[in-house]
Coordinates of N, CA and C in Angstrom, one line a residue:
X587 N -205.5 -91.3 -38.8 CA -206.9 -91.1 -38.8 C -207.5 -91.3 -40.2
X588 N -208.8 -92.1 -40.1 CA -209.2 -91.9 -41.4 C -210.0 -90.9 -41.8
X589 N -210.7 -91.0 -43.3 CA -211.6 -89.6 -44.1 C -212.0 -89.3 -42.6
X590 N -213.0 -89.8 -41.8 CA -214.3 -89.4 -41.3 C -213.7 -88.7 -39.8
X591 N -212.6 -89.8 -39.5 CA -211.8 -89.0 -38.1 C -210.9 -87.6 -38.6
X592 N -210.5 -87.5 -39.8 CA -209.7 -86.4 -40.3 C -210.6 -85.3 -40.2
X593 N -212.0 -85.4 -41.2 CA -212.9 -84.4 -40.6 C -213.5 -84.7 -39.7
X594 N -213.4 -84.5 -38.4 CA -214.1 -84.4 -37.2 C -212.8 -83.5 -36.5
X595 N -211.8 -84.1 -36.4 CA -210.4 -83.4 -35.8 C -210.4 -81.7 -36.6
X596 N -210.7 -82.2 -38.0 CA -211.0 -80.4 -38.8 C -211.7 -79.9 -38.1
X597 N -212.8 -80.5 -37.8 CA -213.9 -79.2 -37.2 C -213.8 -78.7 -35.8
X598 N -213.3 -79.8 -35.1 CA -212.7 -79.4 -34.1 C -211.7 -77.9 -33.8
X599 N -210.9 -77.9 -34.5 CA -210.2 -77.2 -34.3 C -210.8 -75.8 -35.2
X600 N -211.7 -76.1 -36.4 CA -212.2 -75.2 -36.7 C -213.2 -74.5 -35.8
X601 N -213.6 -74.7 -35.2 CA -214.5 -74.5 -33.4 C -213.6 -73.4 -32.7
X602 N -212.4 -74.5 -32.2 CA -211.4 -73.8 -31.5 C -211.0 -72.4 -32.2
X603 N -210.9 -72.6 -33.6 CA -209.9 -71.0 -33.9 C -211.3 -69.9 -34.4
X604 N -212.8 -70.3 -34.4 CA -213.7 -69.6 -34.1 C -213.8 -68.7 -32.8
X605 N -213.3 -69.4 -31.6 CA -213.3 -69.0 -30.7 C -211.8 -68.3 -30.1
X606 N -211.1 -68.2 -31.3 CA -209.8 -67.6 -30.5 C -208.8 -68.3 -30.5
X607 N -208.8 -69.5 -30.2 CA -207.9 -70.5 -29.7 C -207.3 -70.9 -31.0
X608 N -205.6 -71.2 -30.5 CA -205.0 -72.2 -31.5 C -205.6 -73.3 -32.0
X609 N -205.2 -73.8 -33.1 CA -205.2 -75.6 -33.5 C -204.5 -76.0 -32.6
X610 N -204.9 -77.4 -32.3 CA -204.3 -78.0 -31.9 C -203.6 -79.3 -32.6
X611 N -202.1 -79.9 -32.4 CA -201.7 -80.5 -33.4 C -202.2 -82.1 -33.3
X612 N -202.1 -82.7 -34.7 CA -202.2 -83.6 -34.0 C -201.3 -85.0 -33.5
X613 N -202.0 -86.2 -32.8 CA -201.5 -86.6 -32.3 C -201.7 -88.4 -32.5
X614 N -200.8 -89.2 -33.2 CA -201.3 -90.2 -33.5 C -201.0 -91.5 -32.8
X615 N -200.7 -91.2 -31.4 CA -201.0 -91.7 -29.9 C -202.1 -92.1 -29.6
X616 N -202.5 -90.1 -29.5 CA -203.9 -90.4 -28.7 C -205.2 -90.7 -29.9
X617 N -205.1 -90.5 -31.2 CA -205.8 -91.3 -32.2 C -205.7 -92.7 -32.1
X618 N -204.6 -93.3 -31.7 CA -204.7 -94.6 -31.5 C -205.5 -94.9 -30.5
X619 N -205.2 -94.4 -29.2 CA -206.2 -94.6 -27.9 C -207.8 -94.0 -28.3
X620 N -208.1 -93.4 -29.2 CA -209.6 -93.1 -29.7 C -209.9 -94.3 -30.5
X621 N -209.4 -94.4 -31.3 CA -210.1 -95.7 -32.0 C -210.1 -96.6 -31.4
X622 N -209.3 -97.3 -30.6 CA -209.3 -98.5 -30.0 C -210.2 -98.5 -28.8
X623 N -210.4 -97.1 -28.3 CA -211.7 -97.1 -27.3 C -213.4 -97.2 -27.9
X624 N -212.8 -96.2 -29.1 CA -214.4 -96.4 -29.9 C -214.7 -97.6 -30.3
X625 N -213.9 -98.3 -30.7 CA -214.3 -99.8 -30.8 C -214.5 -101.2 -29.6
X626 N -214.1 -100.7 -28.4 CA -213.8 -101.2 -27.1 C -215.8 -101.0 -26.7
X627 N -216.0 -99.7 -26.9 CA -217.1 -99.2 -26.4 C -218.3 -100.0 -27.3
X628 N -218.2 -99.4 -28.4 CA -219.4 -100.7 -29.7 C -219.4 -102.1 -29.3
X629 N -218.2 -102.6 -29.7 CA -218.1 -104.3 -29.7 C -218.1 -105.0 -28.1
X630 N -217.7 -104.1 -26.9 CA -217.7 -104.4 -25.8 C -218.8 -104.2 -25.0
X631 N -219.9 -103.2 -24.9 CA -220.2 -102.7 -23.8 C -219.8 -102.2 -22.3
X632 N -218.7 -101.5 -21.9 CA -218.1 -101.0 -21.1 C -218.7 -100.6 -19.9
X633 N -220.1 -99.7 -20.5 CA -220.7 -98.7 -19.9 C -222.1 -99.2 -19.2
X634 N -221.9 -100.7 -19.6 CA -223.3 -100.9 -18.9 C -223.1 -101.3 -17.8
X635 N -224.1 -101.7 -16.4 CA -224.1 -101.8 -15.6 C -223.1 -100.6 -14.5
X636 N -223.6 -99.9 -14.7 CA -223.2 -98.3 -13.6 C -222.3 -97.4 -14.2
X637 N -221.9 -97.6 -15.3 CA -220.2 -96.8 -16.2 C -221.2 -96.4 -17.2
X638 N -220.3 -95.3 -18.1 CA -220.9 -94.5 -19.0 C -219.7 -94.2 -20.1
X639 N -219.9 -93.9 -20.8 CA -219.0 -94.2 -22.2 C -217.7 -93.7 -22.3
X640 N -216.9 -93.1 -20.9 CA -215.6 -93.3 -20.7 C -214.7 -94.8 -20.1
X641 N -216.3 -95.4 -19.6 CA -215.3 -97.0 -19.5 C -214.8 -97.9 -20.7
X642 N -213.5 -98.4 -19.9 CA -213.1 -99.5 -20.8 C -213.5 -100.4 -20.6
X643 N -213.8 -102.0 -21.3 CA -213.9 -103.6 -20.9 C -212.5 -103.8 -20.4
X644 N -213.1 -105.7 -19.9 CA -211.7 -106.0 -19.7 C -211.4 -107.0 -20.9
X645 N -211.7 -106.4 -21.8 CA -211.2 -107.8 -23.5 C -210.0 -107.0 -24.4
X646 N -209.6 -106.2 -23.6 CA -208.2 -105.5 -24.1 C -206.8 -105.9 -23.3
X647 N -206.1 -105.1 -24.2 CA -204.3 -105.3 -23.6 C -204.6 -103.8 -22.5
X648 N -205.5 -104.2 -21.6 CA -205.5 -102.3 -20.8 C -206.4 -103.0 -20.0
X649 N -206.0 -101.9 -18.5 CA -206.5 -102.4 -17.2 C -208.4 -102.1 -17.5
X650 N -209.1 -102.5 -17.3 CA -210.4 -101.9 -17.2 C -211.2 -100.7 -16.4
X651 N -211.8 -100.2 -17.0 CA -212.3 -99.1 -16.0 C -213.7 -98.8 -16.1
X652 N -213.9 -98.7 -14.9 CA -215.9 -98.3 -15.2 C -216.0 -97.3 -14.5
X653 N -216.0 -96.0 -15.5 CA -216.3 -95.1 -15.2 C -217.3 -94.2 -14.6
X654 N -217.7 -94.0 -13.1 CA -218.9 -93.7 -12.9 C -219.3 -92.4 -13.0
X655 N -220.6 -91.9 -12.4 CA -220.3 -90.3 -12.3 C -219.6 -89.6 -11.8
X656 N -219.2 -90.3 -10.0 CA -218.7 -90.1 -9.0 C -217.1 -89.4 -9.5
X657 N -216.5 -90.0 -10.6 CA -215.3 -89.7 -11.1 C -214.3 -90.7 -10.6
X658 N -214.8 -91.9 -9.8 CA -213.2 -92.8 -8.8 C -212.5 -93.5 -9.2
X659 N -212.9 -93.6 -10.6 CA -211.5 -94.2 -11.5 C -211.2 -93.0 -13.0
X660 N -211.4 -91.8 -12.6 CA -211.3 -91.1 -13.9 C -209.8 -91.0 -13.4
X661 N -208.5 -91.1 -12.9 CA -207.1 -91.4 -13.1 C -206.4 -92.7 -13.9
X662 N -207.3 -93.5 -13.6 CA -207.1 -94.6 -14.2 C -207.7 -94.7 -16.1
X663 N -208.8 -94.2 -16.1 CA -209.3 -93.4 -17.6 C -208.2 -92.9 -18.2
X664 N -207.8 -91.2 -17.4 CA -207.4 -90.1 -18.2 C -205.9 -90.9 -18.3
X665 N -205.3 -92.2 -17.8 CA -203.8 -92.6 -18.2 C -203.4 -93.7 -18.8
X666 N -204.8 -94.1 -19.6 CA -205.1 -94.8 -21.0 C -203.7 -94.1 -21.9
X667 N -203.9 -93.4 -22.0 CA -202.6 -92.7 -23.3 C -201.1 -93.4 -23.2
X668 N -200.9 -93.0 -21.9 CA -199.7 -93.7 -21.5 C -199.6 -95.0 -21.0
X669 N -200.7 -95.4 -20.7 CA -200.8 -97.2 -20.7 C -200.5 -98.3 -22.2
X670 N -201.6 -97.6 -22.5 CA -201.7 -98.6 -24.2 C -201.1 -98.0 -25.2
X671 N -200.5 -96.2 -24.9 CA -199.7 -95.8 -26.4 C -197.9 -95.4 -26.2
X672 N -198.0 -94.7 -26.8 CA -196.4 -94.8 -26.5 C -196.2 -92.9 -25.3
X673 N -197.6 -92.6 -25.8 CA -197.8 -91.1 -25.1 C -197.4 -91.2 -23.2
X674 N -196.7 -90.3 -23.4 CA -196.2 -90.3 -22.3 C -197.2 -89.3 -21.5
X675 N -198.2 -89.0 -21.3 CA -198.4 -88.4 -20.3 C -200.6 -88.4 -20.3
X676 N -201.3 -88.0 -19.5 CA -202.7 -88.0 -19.7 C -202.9 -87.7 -20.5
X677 N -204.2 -88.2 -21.1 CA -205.4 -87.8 -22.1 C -206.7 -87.3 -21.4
X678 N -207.7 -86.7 -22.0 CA -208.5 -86.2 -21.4 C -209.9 -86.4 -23.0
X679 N -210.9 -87.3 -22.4 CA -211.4 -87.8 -23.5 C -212.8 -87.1 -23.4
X680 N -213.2 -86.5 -24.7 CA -214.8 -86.2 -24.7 C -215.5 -87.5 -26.0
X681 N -216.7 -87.9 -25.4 CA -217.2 -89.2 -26.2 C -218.9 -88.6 -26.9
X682 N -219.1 -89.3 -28.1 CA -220.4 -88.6 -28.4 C -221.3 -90.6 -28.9
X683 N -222.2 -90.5 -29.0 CA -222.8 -91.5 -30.0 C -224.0 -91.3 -30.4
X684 N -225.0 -92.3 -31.5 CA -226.0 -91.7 -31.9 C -226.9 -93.2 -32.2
X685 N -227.9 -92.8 -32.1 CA -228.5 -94.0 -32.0 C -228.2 -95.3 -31.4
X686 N -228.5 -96.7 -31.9 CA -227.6 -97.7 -31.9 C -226.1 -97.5 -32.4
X687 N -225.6 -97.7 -31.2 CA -224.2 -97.1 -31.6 C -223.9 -98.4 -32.2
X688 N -224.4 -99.9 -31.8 CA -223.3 -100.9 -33.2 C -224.3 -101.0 -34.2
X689 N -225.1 -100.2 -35.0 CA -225.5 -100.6 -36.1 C -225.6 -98.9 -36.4
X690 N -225.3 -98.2 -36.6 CA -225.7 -96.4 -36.9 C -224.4 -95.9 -37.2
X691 N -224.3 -95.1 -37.7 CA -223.1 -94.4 -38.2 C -223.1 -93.0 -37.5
X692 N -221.9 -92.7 -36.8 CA -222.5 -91.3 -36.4 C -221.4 -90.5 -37.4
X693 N -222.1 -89.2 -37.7 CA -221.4 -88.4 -38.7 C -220.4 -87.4 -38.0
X694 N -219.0 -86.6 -38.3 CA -218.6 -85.8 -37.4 C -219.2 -84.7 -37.2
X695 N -220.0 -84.4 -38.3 CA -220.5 -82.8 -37.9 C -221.5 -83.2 -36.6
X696 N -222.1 -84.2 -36.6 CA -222.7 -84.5 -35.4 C -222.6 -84.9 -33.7
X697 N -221.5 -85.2 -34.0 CA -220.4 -85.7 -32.8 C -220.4 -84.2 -32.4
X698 N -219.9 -83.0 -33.2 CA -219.2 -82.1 -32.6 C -219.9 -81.1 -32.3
X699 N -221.4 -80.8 -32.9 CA -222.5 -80.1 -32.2 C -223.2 -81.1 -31.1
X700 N -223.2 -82.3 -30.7 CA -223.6 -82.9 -29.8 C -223.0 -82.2 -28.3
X701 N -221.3 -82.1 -28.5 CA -220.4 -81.1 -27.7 C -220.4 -80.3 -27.6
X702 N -220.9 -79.7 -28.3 CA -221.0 -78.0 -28.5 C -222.1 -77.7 -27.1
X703 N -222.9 -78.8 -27.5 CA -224.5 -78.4 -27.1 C -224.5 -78.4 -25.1
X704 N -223.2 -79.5 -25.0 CA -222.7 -79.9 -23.6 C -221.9 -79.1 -23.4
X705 N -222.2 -78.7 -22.0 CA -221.2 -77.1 -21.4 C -220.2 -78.2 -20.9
X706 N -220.1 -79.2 -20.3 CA -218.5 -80.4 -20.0 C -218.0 -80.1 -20.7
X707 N -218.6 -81.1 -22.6 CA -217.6 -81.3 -23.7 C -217.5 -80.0 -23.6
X708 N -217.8 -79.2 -24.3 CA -218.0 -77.5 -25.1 C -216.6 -77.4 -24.1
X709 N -216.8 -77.1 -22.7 CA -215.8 -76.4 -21.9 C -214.2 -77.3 -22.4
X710 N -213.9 -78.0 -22.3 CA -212.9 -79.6 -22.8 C -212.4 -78.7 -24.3
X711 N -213.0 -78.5 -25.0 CA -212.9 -77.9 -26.7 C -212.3 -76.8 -26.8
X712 N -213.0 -76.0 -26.1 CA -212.5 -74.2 -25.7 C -212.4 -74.1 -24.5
X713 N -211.1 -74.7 -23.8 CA -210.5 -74.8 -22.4 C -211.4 -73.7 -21.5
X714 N -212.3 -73.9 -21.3 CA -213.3 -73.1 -20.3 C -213.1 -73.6 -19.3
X715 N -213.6 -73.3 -18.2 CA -214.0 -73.6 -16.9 C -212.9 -74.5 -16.0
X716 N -212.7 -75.8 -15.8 CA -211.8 -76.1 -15.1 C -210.3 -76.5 -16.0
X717 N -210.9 -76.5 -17.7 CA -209.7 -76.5 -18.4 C -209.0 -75.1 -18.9
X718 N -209.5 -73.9 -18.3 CA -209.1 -72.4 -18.6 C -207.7 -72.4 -18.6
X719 N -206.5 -73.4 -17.6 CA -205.2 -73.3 -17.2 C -204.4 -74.5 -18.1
X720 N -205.6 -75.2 -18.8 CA -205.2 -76.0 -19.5 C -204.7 -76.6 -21.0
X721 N -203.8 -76.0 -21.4 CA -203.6 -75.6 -23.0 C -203.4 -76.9 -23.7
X722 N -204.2 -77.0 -24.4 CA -204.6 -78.5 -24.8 C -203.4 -78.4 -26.5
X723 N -202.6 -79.3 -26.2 CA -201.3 -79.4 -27.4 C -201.3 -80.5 -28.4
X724 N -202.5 -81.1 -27.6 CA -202.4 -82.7 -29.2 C -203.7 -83.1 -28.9
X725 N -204.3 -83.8 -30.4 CA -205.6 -84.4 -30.7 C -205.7 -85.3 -30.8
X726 N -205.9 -86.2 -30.9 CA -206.8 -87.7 -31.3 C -208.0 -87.6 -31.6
X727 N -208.6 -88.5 -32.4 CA -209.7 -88.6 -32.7 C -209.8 -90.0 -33.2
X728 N -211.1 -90.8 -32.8 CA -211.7 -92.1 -32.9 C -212.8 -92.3 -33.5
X729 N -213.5 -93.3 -34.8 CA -214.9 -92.6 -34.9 C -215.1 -94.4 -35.3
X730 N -215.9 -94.9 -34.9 CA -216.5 -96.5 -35.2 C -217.8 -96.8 -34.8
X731 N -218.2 -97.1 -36.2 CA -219.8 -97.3 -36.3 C -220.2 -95.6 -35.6
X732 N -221.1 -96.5 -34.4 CA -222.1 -94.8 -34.0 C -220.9 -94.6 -32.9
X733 N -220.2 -94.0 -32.4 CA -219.5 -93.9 -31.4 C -218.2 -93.2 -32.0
X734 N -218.5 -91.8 -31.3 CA -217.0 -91.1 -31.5 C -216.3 -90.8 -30.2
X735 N -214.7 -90.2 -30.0 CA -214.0 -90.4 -29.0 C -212.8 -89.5 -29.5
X736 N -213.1 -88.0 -28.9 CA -211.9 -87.4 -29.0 C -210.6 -87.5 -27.9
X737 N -209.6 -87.6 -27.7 CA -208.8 -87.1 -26.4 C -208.1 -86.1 -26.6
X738 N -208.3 -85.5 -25.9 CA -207.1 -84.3 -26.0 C -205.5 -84.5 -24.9
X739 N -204.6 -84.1 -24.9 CA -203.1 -84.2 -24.3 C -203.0 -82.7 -23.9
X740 N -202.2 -82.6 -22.8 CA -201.2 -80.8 -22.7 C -200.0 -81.2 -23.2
X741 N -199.6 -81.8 -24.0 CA -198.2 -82.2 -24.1 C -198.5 -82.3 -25.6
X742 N -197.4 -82.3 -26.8 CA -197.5 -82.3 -28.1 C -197.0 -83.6 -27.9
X743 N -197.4 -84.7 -29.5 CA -197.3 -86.0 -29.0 C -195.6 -86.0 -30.1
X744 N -194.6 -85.9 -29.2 CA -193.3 -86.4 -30.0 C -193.0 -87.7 -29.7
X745 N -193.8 -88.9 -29.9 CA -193.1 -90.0 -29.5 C -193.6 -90.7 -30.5
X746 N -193.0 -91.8 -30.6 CA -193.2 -92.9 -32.0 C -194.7 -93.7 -31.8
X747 N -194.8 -93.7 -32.4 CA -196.7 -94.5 -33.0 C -196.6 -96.2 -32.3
X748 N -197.5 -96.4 -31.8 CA -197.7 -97.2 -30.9 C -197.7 -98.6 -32.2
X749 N -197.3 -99.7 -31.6 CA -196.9 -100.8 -32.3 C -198.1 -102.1 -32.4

């Protein structure tokens, strides 16, 4: 991760252990699957035409997904990690952006009160609600141009860095 994804992943977890919760470690899998989505998302447009900023295009080495609200391809989403990285198991991605996301910069302290502010992300961060059973063990983090892209894993990422 670089400066800007390093602190975003800090506050992250500085969030988390405000609230109780472990760090979580990180994971340079699902960092890989963050940046390559944050950049998928800017330079592609994924999300237009009925998807929203969990889809992928099809101008990658990865199946495409247009993610709707409905949820009917969020299995095919959340197994991004283990498609394109060497992570063997799901990711579970919260996305923020700001302005024009290809010409704006979004900052992380922004990204992570944007989540904060969202009872989804918020709950995803401090395993609330449907993630209460869910002990989140590795991080990623993506940040390009205006578009950030955390994933979280239940699994700690012991596997070698994607090639």
């Amino acid at each position: 991760m670089d400066a800007q994804e390093q602190e975003l992943f800090t506050l992250i977890n500085k969030y988390r252990q405000e609230k109780g919760l472990p760090a979580i470690k990180p994971s340079i899998n699902l960092a890989y699957v963050a940046h390559k989505h944050a950049i998928d998302v800017v330079e592609n447009d994924p999300d237009v035409n009925g998807g929203n900023m969990h889809s992928w295009s099809n101008k990658g080495k990865w199946k495409p997904v247009k993610y709707t609200p409905d949820g009917a391809q969020a299995a095919l989403m959340w197994s991004k990690p283990s498609e394109i990285s060497n992570y063997k198991s799901n990711g579970f991605e919260i996305a923020a952006k700001t302005g024009n996301r290809k010409t704006s910069t979004i900052k992380p302290i922004s990204a992570l009160n944007g989540w904060k502010a969202s009872p989804n992300h918020n709950d995803v961060i401090v395993q609330q609600s449907v993630w209460k059973d869910a002990p989140m063990k590795a991080l990623g983090v993506g940040i390009y141009k205006g578009y950030a892209c955390a994933w979280f894993g239940r699994q700690e990422d012991t596997y070698p860095p994607p090639k």
